[in-house]
Amino acid sequence: MKIDKKLLPIKGHYFLFNAGTAPLVPYLSTYARQLGFTSATVGLIYTVLPIFGLIAKPLFGVIADKFKLQKPIFILFQIVTIVSFSAIYVIPGENTEDPSVQLECGDGATFLRSCYQDPSSVNQCTKGELEALVGTSRCNMSCEMDSPKMWQTVCEHWHIPQYCYSETDNIQYTTEIDSVGYNDDNCINLFTNKVALDGYDYTPRCHIGQGYLDLEQPCIMNCTDPKLMAAILGERPTMTCVNGKLSFRVCSEIARALRNTFNGPHYDQCQVSCDLDKSAPWRLMEICESWGADAADTCHPKTRLGAEFPRNLSFVGTILLSSVLIETECANVQLHNIKMPDGSIHYPNCLDKAAYVAGIEIFRPKCQIQCDNSTINVWFQSASDSHNNTTQYTRQFWFFFLLMIISWIGQAVVVTFADAICFNLLGTRVPLFGKQRLWGSVGWGIFSLLTGTLIDWFSEGAYKDYTVAFILMFVFMCGDVIVSAFIKTESTRISVNILVDVGTLLSSVPTFVFMLWTIAVGLCTGLLWQFLFWLIEDIYGCDNSDYVKTLQGLASAIQTFCGEIPFMFASGHILNKLGHINTMSLVLFAFGVRFILYSYLTNAWWLLPIEMLQGVTIGMFYPTMASYANAVSPPGTETTVQGLVGAVFEGVGTSLGSFIGGRMYESYGGPNTFRWFGIGSLVCCAVHVFLQCLIKDKVRHAEMTKAYTIMHHERSYEPTYILEEMTDMNTED
């Protein structure tokens, strides 16, 4: 078999260009979804993009035909595409704060609470993943401590006294002595069951052992009972803890002498003033916590004179993922322990609301948080974002939109010029066009599948990492630039007046119907390109979302290898047998069947056999559109006409399909949108058949098909023959 070396570079371009765009282009709509854009916003983006293609294709087509710059412009816009796609990856995110949660008390423990603004905005996939989490996660947290009451909880209940009480060196209160006890060391213990601190009455419990240290602080006592005063005289009783009760130990000769005089219960009231060591603030913390004296002014946190409380408390928290409790729009997860910057570990106990009515007012700080678990981070971030009533049109959106416009223009010009260059290289061998372009399908099929699998491989959960897609794009697109430099083009004859010749062509009724058909197919293609992967994700649901990109890649591979490649390979033969007109009707019919089948899917994997219809809908559409446009182009206007037809297809057809599809998807959901588009395609098919029957000069169509057949079988006619035949038929009418 003889290899035409002149065609090898164009084959290489089709393969490398599609291998470079396949890792990114089909996933850009879902990438935009992950950035937070709604279906209406994505639809709007893809509505505007083809309009720029509508302008760019014929504009640069005219420039190329006029100044014979097909190859330089062709390579230039490949580079433009590479730069714009690469820039999308480095788009700066919004200057948003880390996600926030609220700390709340419950059953003596501290919980992180994160709520969406309303139930409708809840990320259902993340909700399901949260409920299945086990183990622990470490989170960097910074909590707003905007009141002393919050510091009070931290100091007392989290046992972090170094942030509080640094200037408290004395505590004064009134106590009621209810009994007197004796020790073997000849000391007496004065037990109390009631204290009054800053106007509040408390039961003075205390802790000893299990990590707690005894208070052991000297006090001055002034009691009303003479015997007690005689026992205390000249001594400073030590405030201590005995069997969980607060007591005052007195050891003196007088106390030992009077010990037998205290028989049975003994009730007396004493004024107590105890010294506290400022270097050990835990003593006051222990008193306030065990007494439950949160309301007392003495227990309110105090800083050094002239100093203010820190506005934030930063620490590393360990959360128990197995404790996640999902409410309607809220998630609660227990904060197990915290590690302070000094390395100390504390357990954040929390005041029980039932034990102290003001508990809800004491401790509900807002905390910025970042965890080492992606699932819980997604929930926290999404819940926080739902409260930000900001527009979709952020700085990130405009960067994304601008780069998408530039990349779309680059792709549009490259695709159009590639087809024109390919026809130029083929000359009269037009039927071989499909066999050249199928190499693009090979590249697309292989690397869309590979990319989907790799994205799932390098991602965790529902959040996907698209880094590998951008890397593959860059490598293959750079290779495409190198290969395209070896393409040898031969300019066709230049039309004396391109615009007049093209205008004459468009004035014919068959060409007008052809343009309407192109728009109808563009409507369907716009929905297919932008929202098929959305439909897959919605049908796929939240279970096993680790493989959704693999499924999307498989869909692209089947579209290519079981659809586009076989039909592009046989496109010349099929067009010879059916003719352009019948093939146009067949494409619309196939789109209708395909979309209606989509709309009834309940299992996303059943989409794969439907994708074989890609061969008819896309595999036959491109050869039909390109060869028809090339065949009817006046000499010297080939690039211009190809650009014009491509611009109508994308600038009008896919633009409207994206806009209408985005609005309908948001309002009615994916299945209903595809069902109505499918019905519309079948209606367009019937209308197309009807219009062809009404066209009076339908004989001219037969002549065009005949000329196309002779052209690629006998190679004795040029495309101008078809135009002349059409002109002759017009004069006969």
XYZ file of C-alpha atoms in Angstrom:
733
model
C 0.000 0.000 0.000
C 1.397 3.360 -1.042
C 1.501 6.044 1.668
C 0.845 9.628 0.629
C 3.533 11.435 2.637
C 1.985 14.805 1.838
C -1.042 13.869 3.945
C 0.908 12.582 6.967
C 1.309 16.019 8.644
C -2.422 16.790 8.395
C -3.194 13.355 9.841
C -0.736 14.135 12.642
C -2.407 17.488 13.257
C -5.867 15.977 13.546
C -4.568 13.342 15.978
C -2.469 15.662 18.157
C -4.931 18.561 18.190
C -7.778 16.322 19.299
C -5.509 14.427 21.699
C -4.663 17.828 23.212
C -8.209 19.143 23.456
C -9.838 15.855 24.529
C -8.371 15.944 28.067
C -9.903 19.361 28.684
C -12.704 20.466 26.365
C -15.320 17.830 27.331
C -14.661 18.427 31.030
C -14.675 22.232 31.021
C -18.414 22.481 31.703
C -18.116 20.193 34.740
C -14.953 22.060 35.750
C -17.027 25.248 35.707
C -19.682 23.471 37.773
C -17.028 22.594 40.351
C -15.972 26.242 40.440
C -19.518 26.989 41.594
C -21.199 28.169 38.384
C -24.839 27.208 37.858
C -26.200 25.537 34.727
C -27.692 28.869 33.633
C -24.286 30.544 34.003
C -22.518 27.754 32.118
C -25.186 27.934 29.432
C -24.654 31.686 29.171
C -20.888 31.213 28.778
C -21.350 28.703 25.986
C -23.957 30.947 24.402
C -21.525 33.814 24.008
C -18.467 31.769 23.013
C -19.745 30.629 19.607
C -20.641 34.211 18.749
C -16.945 35.017 18.852
C -16.385 31.972 16.657
C -19.058 33.332 14.316
C -16.982 36.488 13.917
C -13.509 34.948 13.965
C -14.010 32.135 11.432
C -15.086 34.143 8.376
C -12.918 37.115 9.393
C -9.681 35.167 9.481
C -10.895 33.051 6.573
C -11.114 36.171 4.402
C -7.706 37.357 5.611
C -6.165 33.968 4.852
C -7.707 33.759 1.375
C -6.853 37.363 0.559
C -3.239 37.351 1.704
C -2.428 33.636 1.394
C -1.708 33.282 5.117
C -3.455 29.999 5.831
C -0.487 28.263 7.452
C 0.883 31.169 9.589
C -2.572 31.974 10.975
C -3.216 28.257 11.464
C -0.106 27.810 13.656
C -0.534 31.151 15.444
C -3.964 30.203 16.756
C -2.711 26.823 17.925
C -0.308 28.716 20.181
C -3.127 31.031 21.294
C -5.164 27.969 22.273
C -2.283 26.512 24.312
C -1.693 29.760 26.223
C -5.366 30.405 27.001
C -6.054 26.836 28.139
C -2.979 26.859 30.366
C -4.046 30.165 31.892
C -7.406 28.689 32.925
C -5.553 26.365 35.287
C -3.927 29.268 37.131
C -6.998 31.479 37.412
C -6.838 33.028 40.881
C -9.644 32.034 43.193
C -11.860 34.516 44.920
C -10.435 36.201 48.003
C -12.770 34.243 50.195
C -12.080 33.389 53.783
C -11.592 29.866 54.956
C -14.872 28.076 55.648
C -16.353 28.849 59.034
C -18.120 26.756 61.636
C -19.757 27.567 64.942
C -18.720 25.953 68.212
C -21.659 24.833 70.318
C -22.153 22.992 73.593
C -24.021 19.740 73.953
C -23.967 16.995 76.589
C -20.801 18.385 78.117
C -18.878 18.252 74.807
C -18.017 20.827 72.153
C -19.417 20.372 68.644
C -18.650 22.037 65.327
C -21.871 23.119 63.667
C -21.994 23.986 59.968
C -25.273 24.900 58.266
C -26.370 25.773 54.737
C -28.565 28.788 54.254
C -31.520 26.631 53.272
C -32.183 22.917 52.571
C -32.349 23.446 48.800
C -28.695 24.484 48.638
C -27.363 21.379 50.446
C -24.736 19.380 48.544
C -26.458 15.998 48.648
C -23.391 14.055 47.493
C -21.226 15.492 50.237
C -24.029 14.880 52.736
C -24.034 11.172 51.923
C -20.248 10.982 52.086
C -20.189 12.701 55.487
C -22.510 10.129 57.006
C -20.154 7.340 55.915
C -16.985 8.871 57.375
C -15.035 7.136 60.158
C -11.843 7.913 62.044
C -10.558 11.358 62.908
C -9.466 14.492 61.094
C -7.056 17.220 62.177
C -8.217 20.780 61.572
C -6.418 24.106 61.820
C -8.836 26.412 63.600
C -8.919 30.065 64.532
C -11.885 31.110 66.669
C -13.204 34.609 67.190
C -13.228 35.325 70.918
C -15.119 38.597 71.006
C -16.229 38.557 74.649
C -14.799 37.677 78.070
C -17.599 35.147 78.476
C -16.128 33.081 75.654
C -12.715 33.192 77.300
C -14.385 32.076 80.519
C -15.489 28.821 78.926
C -12.053 28.279 77.423
C -10.362 28.904 80.745
C -12.660 26.862 82.955
C -14.083 24.108 80.829
C -11.281 23.622 78.320
C -8.742 23.884 81.138
C -6.551 26.511 79.461
C -6.076 28.989 82.326
C -2.929 30.633 80.962
C -5.123 32.833 78.769
C -7.067 34.146 81.786
C -6.842 35.175 85.438
C -3.280 36.389 85.060
C -3.888 39.296 87.455
C -6.161 37.592 90.008
C -4.237 37.045 93.273
C -7.089 36.908 95.796
C -10.596 35.554 96.163
C -13.063 36.664 98.832
C -16.344 34.987 99.698
C -18.691 34.063 102.532
C -18.943 30.438 103.619
C -21.148 28.472 106.001
C -19.318 25.859 108.082
C -21.575 22.829 108.597
C -19.253 20.327 110.278
C -15.819 19.846 111.756
C -13.602 16.816 111.095
C -10.388 15.526 112.542
C -7.230 14.104 110.982
C -4.632 11.789 112.411
C -2.146 14.643 112.246
C -4.065 16.415 115.021
C -5.420 19.023 112.586
C -9.065 19.942 112.225
C -11.014 20.363 108.942
C -13.802 22.895 108.723
C -16.239 21.629 106.068
C -18.586 23.910 104.186
C -21.693 23.198 102.104
C -22.510 26.693 100.930
C -20.574 29.704 99.745
C -21.623 33.148 98.543
C -19.401 34.714 95.883
C -20.149 38.129 94.402
C -23.787 37.851 95.415
C -24.366 34.328 94.067
C -24.807 31.201 96.177
C -22.965 28.026 95.191
C -22.312 24.530 96.484
C -18.527 24.395 96.812
C -17.583 21.074 95.293
C -13.972 20.339 94.403
C -11.784 17.819 92.581
C -8.826 15.804 93.715
C -6.924 13.076 91.876
C -7.358 11.936 88.229
C -5.116 14.728 87.026
C -6.455 17.365 89.417
C -4.180 18.974 92.015
C -5.272 20.123 95.457
C -5.858 23.857 95.890
C -3.693 24.226 99.001
C -4.048 27.986 99.324
C -3.736 29.924 102.623
C -6.759 31.947 103.707
C -7.799 34.474 106.307
C -11.083 33.541 108.054
C -13.274 35.706 110.222
C -16.084 33.669 111.834
C -18.861 34.595 114.248
C -18.414 31.557 116.506
C -15.912 32.244 119.344
C -14.732 28.642 119.492
C -13.858 28.650 115.779
C -12.096 31.945 116.122
C -10.198 30.585 119.101
C -9.114 27.552 117.072
C -8.118 29.749 114.115
C -6.538 32.508 116.173
C -3.195 33.471 114.759
C -3.336 30.864 111.990
C -4.142 30.957 108.285
C -6.360 27.951 107.432
C -5.470 26.168 104.200
C -8.241 25.882 101.608
C -8.162 22.253 100.484
C -10.291 19.419 99.120
C -11.372 16.402 101.190
C -13.600 13.729 99.653
C -14.939 16.142 97.046
C -15.899 18.780 99.638
C -14.282 22.125 100.202
C -12.693 22.395 103.637
C -10.293 24.534 105.614
C -7.496 22.774 107.447
C -6.293 24.286 110.724
C -3.200 22.909 112.425
C -2.248 24.580 115.711
C -1.821 23.797 119.402
C -5.054 25.583 120.223
C -6.943 23.712 117.477
C -5.731 20.386 118.834
C -6.744 21.408 122.354
C -10.225 22.453 121.237
C -10.919 19.534 118.899
C -13.012 17.683 121.482
C -15.277 20.684 121.974
C -16.708 20.414 118.427
C -19.287 17.610 118.760
C -21.914 16.951 116.045
C -23.005 19.427 113.354
C -21.611 22.874 113.693
C -23.058 25.784 111.802
C -21.316 29.087 111.523
C -20.730 31.804 108.946
C -17.266 32.990 108.069
C -15.763 35.646 105.858
C -12.933 34.128 103.843
C -10.105 35.778 101.929
C -7.698 33.412 100.132
C -4.434 34.262 98.406
C -3.930 32.910 94.875
C -0.626 32.378 93.115
C -0.716 34.359 89.851
C 1.826 31.974 88.360
C -0.667 29.117 88.812
C -3.982 30.441 87.433
C -5.375 26.912 87.299
C -6.374 27.245 90.984
C -8.950 29.930 90.257
C -9.996 27.963 87.177
C -10.600 24.901 89.373
C -12.576 26.905 91.915
C -14.817 28.520 89.288
C -15.385 25.267 87.398
C -16.111 23.047 90.415
C -18.350 25.626 92.061
C -20.134 26.349 88.781
C -19.546 30.035 89.491
C -19.641 31.320 85.909
C -21.889 34.245 86.834
C -19.592 35.557 89.572
C -17.469 38.556 88.655
C -14.424 36.950 90.284
C -14.619 34.103 87.758
C -14.744 36.385 84.769
C -11.446 36.266 82.869
C -9.074 39.115 83.595
C -5.944 40.173 81.790
C -2.961 42.139 82.923
C -3.609 45.773 83.667
C -4.041 47.706 80.412
C -4.006 44.566 78.258
C -6.877 43.321 76.127
C -8.059 39.801 75.550
C -6.763 38.206 72.338
C -9.339 38.451 69.584
C -8.622 34.951 68.325
C -7.767 31.576 69.758
C -5.799 29.373 67.364
C -5.211 25.659 67.784
C -5.234 22.319 65.970
C -8.428 20.426 66.681
C -9.066 16.719 66.286
C -12.638 15.933 65.272
C -14.392 12.574 65.458
C -15.699 11.871 61.956
C -17.804 8.968 63.230
C -19.736 11.438 65.408
C -21.121 13.388 62.429
C -24.804 14.078 62.925
C -26.707 15.382 59.885
C -29.819 17.477 60.329
C -31.874 18.955 57.508
C -29.309 21.537 56.410
C -26.770 21.286 59.236
C -23.922 18.971 60.172
C -22.598 18.567 63.714
C -19.298 16.885 64.534
C -17.633 16.524 67.931
C -14.383 18.317 68.703
C -12.461 15.592 70.562
C -9.321 17.429 71.653
C -7.231 20.457 70.814
C -3.498 21.047 70.629
C -2.276 24.497 71.569
C 0.763 26.205 69.987
C 2.793 25.298 73.075
C 2.132 21.610 72.400
C -0.269 21.081 75.301
C -3.341 18.953 74.618
C -6.727 19.798 76.133
C -10.173 18.264 76.005
C -12.784 20.918 75.214
C -15.542 20.114 77.666
C -18.440 22.472 77.436
C -20.961 23.848 79.882
C -24.226 21.970 79.755
C -27.067 24.294 78.822
C -29.415 22.506 81.202
C -27.039 23.123 84.127
C -26.609 26.800 83.395
C -29.291 28.744 81.541
C -26.900 31.326 80.143
C -24.715 28.656 78.560
C -25.924 29.414 75.045
C -24.848 33.035 75.553
C -21.461 32.119 76.956
C -20.006 30.044 74.170
C -20.955 30.147 70.499
C -17.815 31.421 68.764
C -17.343 31.433 65.001
C -14.192 29.676 63.825
C -12.287 29.609 60.544
C -11.348 26.025 59.761
C -9.328 23.897 57.341
C -9.188 20.126 57.819
C -7.084 17.370 56.299
C -10.218 15.575 55.088
C -11.456 16.814 51.704
C -15.053 15.661 52.196
C -15.621 17.631 55.364
C -13.786 20.614 53.861
C -16.183 20.603 50.901
C -19.177 20.595 53.262
C -17.768 23.420 55.401
C -16.859 25.517 52.336
C -20.159 24.968 50.533
C -22.173 25.721 53.661
C -20.218 28.938 54.258
C -20.564 30.011 50.615
C -24.331 29.501 50.720
C -24.585 32.413 53.168
C -22.668 34.743 50.884
C -25.331 36.413 48.762
C -22.847 37.308 46.064
C -23.368 37.343 42.321
C -22.133 34.562 40.070
C -20.234 37.177 38.100
C -17.174 37.355 40.304
C -13.596 38.164 39.346
C -12.979 34.439 38.952
C -15.929 34.217 36.563
C -14.653 37.042 34.355
C -11.151 35.560 34.179
C -12.626 32.179 33.257
C -14.984 33.741 30.723
C -12.246 35.792 29.035
C -9.867 32.838 28.718
C -12.683 30.638 27.435
C -13.399 33.233 24.728
C -9.752 33.332 23.654
C -9.424 29.538 23.651
C -12.694 29.174 21.752
C -11.540 31.601 19.059
C -8.249 29.723 18.823
C -9.968 26.362 18.433
C -12.539 27.709 15.984
C -9.885 29.152 13.666
C -7.679 26.052 13.921
C -10.536 23.640 13.146
C -11.783 25.695 10.206
C -8.340 26.206 8.713
C -7.451 22.546 9.209
C -10.470 21.441 7.175
C -9.734 23.973 4.434
C -6.050 22.944 4.324
C -7.062 19.287 4.238
C -9.381 19.836 1.255
C -6.615 21.816 -0.390
C -4.199 18.908 0.016
C -6.774 16.378 -1.181
C -7.629 18.292 -4.325
C -10.251 16.254 -6.182
C -9.988 13.357 -3.708
C -12.697 14.880 -1.518
C -14.130 11.525 -0.317
C -10.835 10.893 1.498
C -11.589 13.790 3.862
C -13.347 11.555 6.384
C -10.353 9.206 6.472
C -8.074 12.118 7.365
C -10.333 13.533 10.020
C -10.904 10.182 11.711
C -7.360 10.450 13.074
C -8.679 13.291 15.172
C -11.367 10.990 16.485
C -8.717 8.423 17.391
C -6.813 10.992 19.443
C -10.005 12.257 21.034
C -11.290 8.813 21.973
C -8.055 7.540 23.485
C -7.217 10.563 25.581
C -10.711 11.515 26.721
C -10.986 8.021 28.218
C -7.471 8.113 29.657
C -8.030 11.567 31.130
C -11.305 10.606 32.816
C -9.638 7.606 34.428
C -6.623 9.632 35.566
C -8.806 12.393 37.032
C -10.620 9.800 39.157
C -7.282 8.211 40.072
C -5.778 11.448 41.371
C -8.964 12.720 43.037
C -10.618 11.992 46.334
C -14.388 11.821 46.641
C -16.715 14.125 44.745
C -14.124 16.886 44.356
C -12.027 16.302 41.227
C -8.442 17.345 40.523
C -8.081 18.353 36.852
C -4.306 18.935 36.921
C -3.543 15.893 34.769
C -5.979 17.160 32.104
C -4.098 20.446 31.751
C -0.744 18.635 31.586
C -1.886 16.314 28.781
C -3.374 19.257 26.893
C -0.116 21.193 27.021
C 2.059 18.263 25.887
C -0.033 17.252 22.871
C -0.861 20.778 21.746
C 2.850 21.648 21.707
C 3.416 18.524 19.618
C 0.686 19.684 17.255
C 2.465 22.995 16.661
C 5.645 21.147 15.718
C 3.890 18.738 13.338
C 1.825 21.509 11.722
C 5.028 23.294 10.748
C 5.660 20.471 8.242
C 2.310 20.862 6.449
C 2.761 22.027 2.872
C -0.164 24.052 1.588
C -0.913 25.180 -1.916
C -3.188 28.168 -2.215
C -6.185 27.822 -4.457
C -7.156 30.405 -7.015
C -8.149 33.672 -5.382
C -11.601 34.999 -6.058
C -11.592 38.540 -7.441
C -14.424 39.500 -5.100
C -14.839 37.020 -2.268
C -17.816 38.699 -0.625
C -19.796 38.942 -3.873
C -19.154 35.298 -4.729
C -20.131 34.131 -1.264
C -23.214 36.355 -1.298
C -24.298 34.824 -4.619
C -23.897 31.375 -3.132
C -26.010 32.186 -0.076
C -28.842 33.582 -2.169
C -29.810 30.121 -3.414
C -32.720 28.391 -1.652
C -30.958 25.006 -1.205
C -28.003 26.712 0.459
C -30.386 28.601 2.753
C -32.055 25.330 3.786
C -28.591 23.860 4.303
C -27.809 26.715 6.704
C -31.064 26.102 8.604
C -30.152 22.428 8.893
C -26.717 23.412 10.216
C -28.359 25.613 12.870
C -30.734 22.799 13.919
C -27.856 20.362 14.316
C -25.945 23.070 16.192
C -28.809 23.414 18.672
C -28.606 19.715 19.481
C -24.808 19.727 19.546
C -24.733 22.678 21.978
C -26.847 20.754 24.474
C -24.788 17.595 23.903
C -21.412 19.267 24.344
C -22.221 21.320 27.416
C -24.664 19.216 29.415
C -24.255 15.514 28.593
C -21.615 15.175 31.321
C -23.883 17.101 33.719
C -26.624 14.581 32.969
C -24.218 11.702 33.614
C -23.269 13.150 37.006
C -26.902 13.751 37.955
C -28.031 10.254 36.946
C -24.927 8.678 38.456
C -25.773 10.173 41.811
C -23.563 10.218 44.860
C -22.753 6.516 45.225
C -19.330 5.479 43.921
C -18.680 8.987 42.620
C -15.010 8.004 42.432
C -15.717 6.564 38.969
C -17.932 9.202 37.381
C -15.066 10.699 35.333
C -14.126 7.212 34.195
C -17.694 6.757 32.949
C -17.527 10.098 31.153
C -14.237 9.048 29.564
C -15.750 5.720 28.477
C -18.655 7.592 26.925
C -16.220 9.718 24.908
C -14.259 6.622 23.858
C -17.375 4.811 22.634
C -18.510 7.933 20.819
C -15.189 7.905 19.031
C -14.302 4.293 18.355
C -17.797 2.848 17.949
C -19.350 5.923 16.400
C -17.283 8.607 14.733
C -14.353 6.584 13.372
C -16.372 3.903 11.523
C -18.742 6.454 10.022
C -16.032 8.951 9.100
C -14.112 6.138 7.444
C -17.158 5.185 5.422
C -18.525 8.721 5.028
C -17.569 8.989 1.351
C -19.352 5.749 0.496
C -22.415 6.648 2.565
C -22.719 10.090 0.983
C -22.391 8.482 -2.433
C -25.246 6.087 -1.680
C -27.608 8.321 0.298
C -26.689 11.769 -0.970
C -26.217 14.887 1.106
C -29.916 15.688 1.527
C -30.959 12.285 2.881
C -27.926 12.222 5.166
C -28.920 15.597 6.590
C -32.365 14.260 7.495
C -30.812 11.120 8.987
C -28.579 13.181 11.293
C -31.562 15.061 12.749
C -33.505 11.826 13.201
C -30.587 10.203 15.042
C -30.268 13.193 17.376
C -33.957 12.941 18.249
C -33.758 9.229 19.069
C -30.537 9.703 21.029
C -31.856 12.504 23.240
C -35.149 10.770 23.981
C -33.263 7.646 25.069
C -31.138 9.810 27.392
C -34.236 11.225 29.033
C -35.448 7.828 30.238
C -32.149 6.619 31.742
C -32.160 5.627 35.410
C -28.736 3.953 35.424
C -25.918 6.073 34.008
C -23.992 3.062 32.691
C -26.789 2.303 30.197
C -25.789 5.503 28.439
C -22.791 3.737 26.895
C -24.640 1.782 24.159
C -26.575 4.926 23.236
C -23.269 6.654 22.498
C -22.846 4.529 19.359
C -25.355 6.901 17.756
C -22.516 9.422 17.791
C -21.502 7.910 14.468
C -24.628 9.188 12.761
C -25.131 12.415 14.704
C -21.525 13.694 14.615
C -19.550 11.181 12.544
C -21.706 11.851 9.487
C -22.526 15.471 10.268
C -19.013 16.878 9.899
C -18.174 15.199 6.546
C -21.611 16.156 5.221
C -21.318 19.767 6.298
C -17.666 20.185 5.232
C -17.931 18.435 1.867
C -21.194 20.196 0.976
C -19.663 23.572 1.838
C -16.468 22.784 -0.064
C -18.351 21.518 -3.071
C -20.471 24.633 -3.494
C -17.665 27.140 -2.736
C -16.657 29.355 -5.680
C -12.937 29.097 -6.510
C -10.762 31.043 -4.076
C -13.435 31.225 -1.357
C -12.975 27.762 0.153
C -11.589 28.944 3.498
C -14.142 31.745 3.703
C -17.116 29.444 3.058
C -15.801 26.799 5.451
C -15.425 29.514 8.066
C -18.909 30.873 7.370
C -20.587 27.470 7.626
C -18.642 26.651 10.774
C -19.585 30.034 12.208
C -23.282 29.446 11.545
C -23.030 26.005 13.135
C -21.317 27.224 16.301
C -22.131 30.931 16.428
C -25.856 30.443 15.928
C -26.657 26.761 16.450
C -24.533 25.666 19.395
C -24.852 29.128 20.947
C -28.644 28.885 21.054
C -28.435 25.255 22.135
C -26.195 26.177 25.070
C -28.367 29.099 26.164
C -31.716 27.364 25.858
C -30.316 24.119 27.263
C -28.803 25.894 30.284
C -32.037 27.665 31.133
C -34.138 24.548 30.693
C -31.663 22.410 32.646
C -31.862 24.777 35.594
C -35.669 25.033 35.478
C -36.771 21.537 34.446
C -33.788 19.281 35.093
C -31.616 17.229 32.754
C -33.976 14.423 31.662
C -36.806 16.778 30.693
C -34.415 19.057 28.825
C -33.016 16.233 26.702
C -36.506 14.840 26.081
C -37.820 18.145 24.713
C -34.713 18.673 22.596
C -35.148 15.146 21.226
C -38.752 15.810 20.260
C -37.678 19.105 18.679
C -35.022 17.330 16.617
C -37.570 14.855 15.266
C -39.841 17.755 14.339
C -36.944 19.485 12.542
C -36.235 16.249 10.677
C -39.827 16.087 9.444
C -39.735 19.771 8.454
C -36.446 19.248 6.591
C -37.882 16.363 4.594
C -40.993 18.410 3.841
C -38.979 21.445 2.677
C -36.862 19.342 0.365
C -39.999 17.988 -1.238
C -41.326 21.523 -1.723
C -38.197 22.922 -3.336
C -39.016 23.273 -7.000
C -35.487 22.838 -8.222
C -34.885 19.582 -6.343
C -33.474 18.230 -9.616
C -30.580 20.547 -8.981
C -29.846 18.636 -5.779
C -29.708 15.432 -7.673
C -27.284 17.025 -10.095
C -25.133 18.218 -7.223
C -24.990 14.726 -5.737
C -24.235 13.333 -9.154
C -21.456 15.876 -9.617
C -20.084 14.955 -6.195
C -20.084 11.271 -7.206
C -18.352 11.947 -10.513
C -15.892 14.224 -8.774
C -14.535 11.548 -6.461
C -14.931 8.584 -8.783
C -13.737 9.970 -12.102
C -11.802 12.966 -10.720
C -12.722 14.898 -13.842
C -14.797 17.650 -12.213
C -13.917 20.443 -9.868
C -16.306 21.999 -7.332
C -16.975 24.841 -9.776
C -18.847 22.332 -11.920
C -21.470 22.019 -9.204
C -21.847 25.754 -8.933
C -22.230 26.006 -12.697
C -24.864 23.259 -12.679
C -26.757 25.071 -9.926
C -26.523 28.347 -11.891
C -27.820 26.633 -15.022
C -30.783 25.235 -13.114
C -31.591 28.706 -11.801
C -31.605 30.166 -15.301
C -33.881 27.379 -16.451
C -36.368 28.296 -13.745
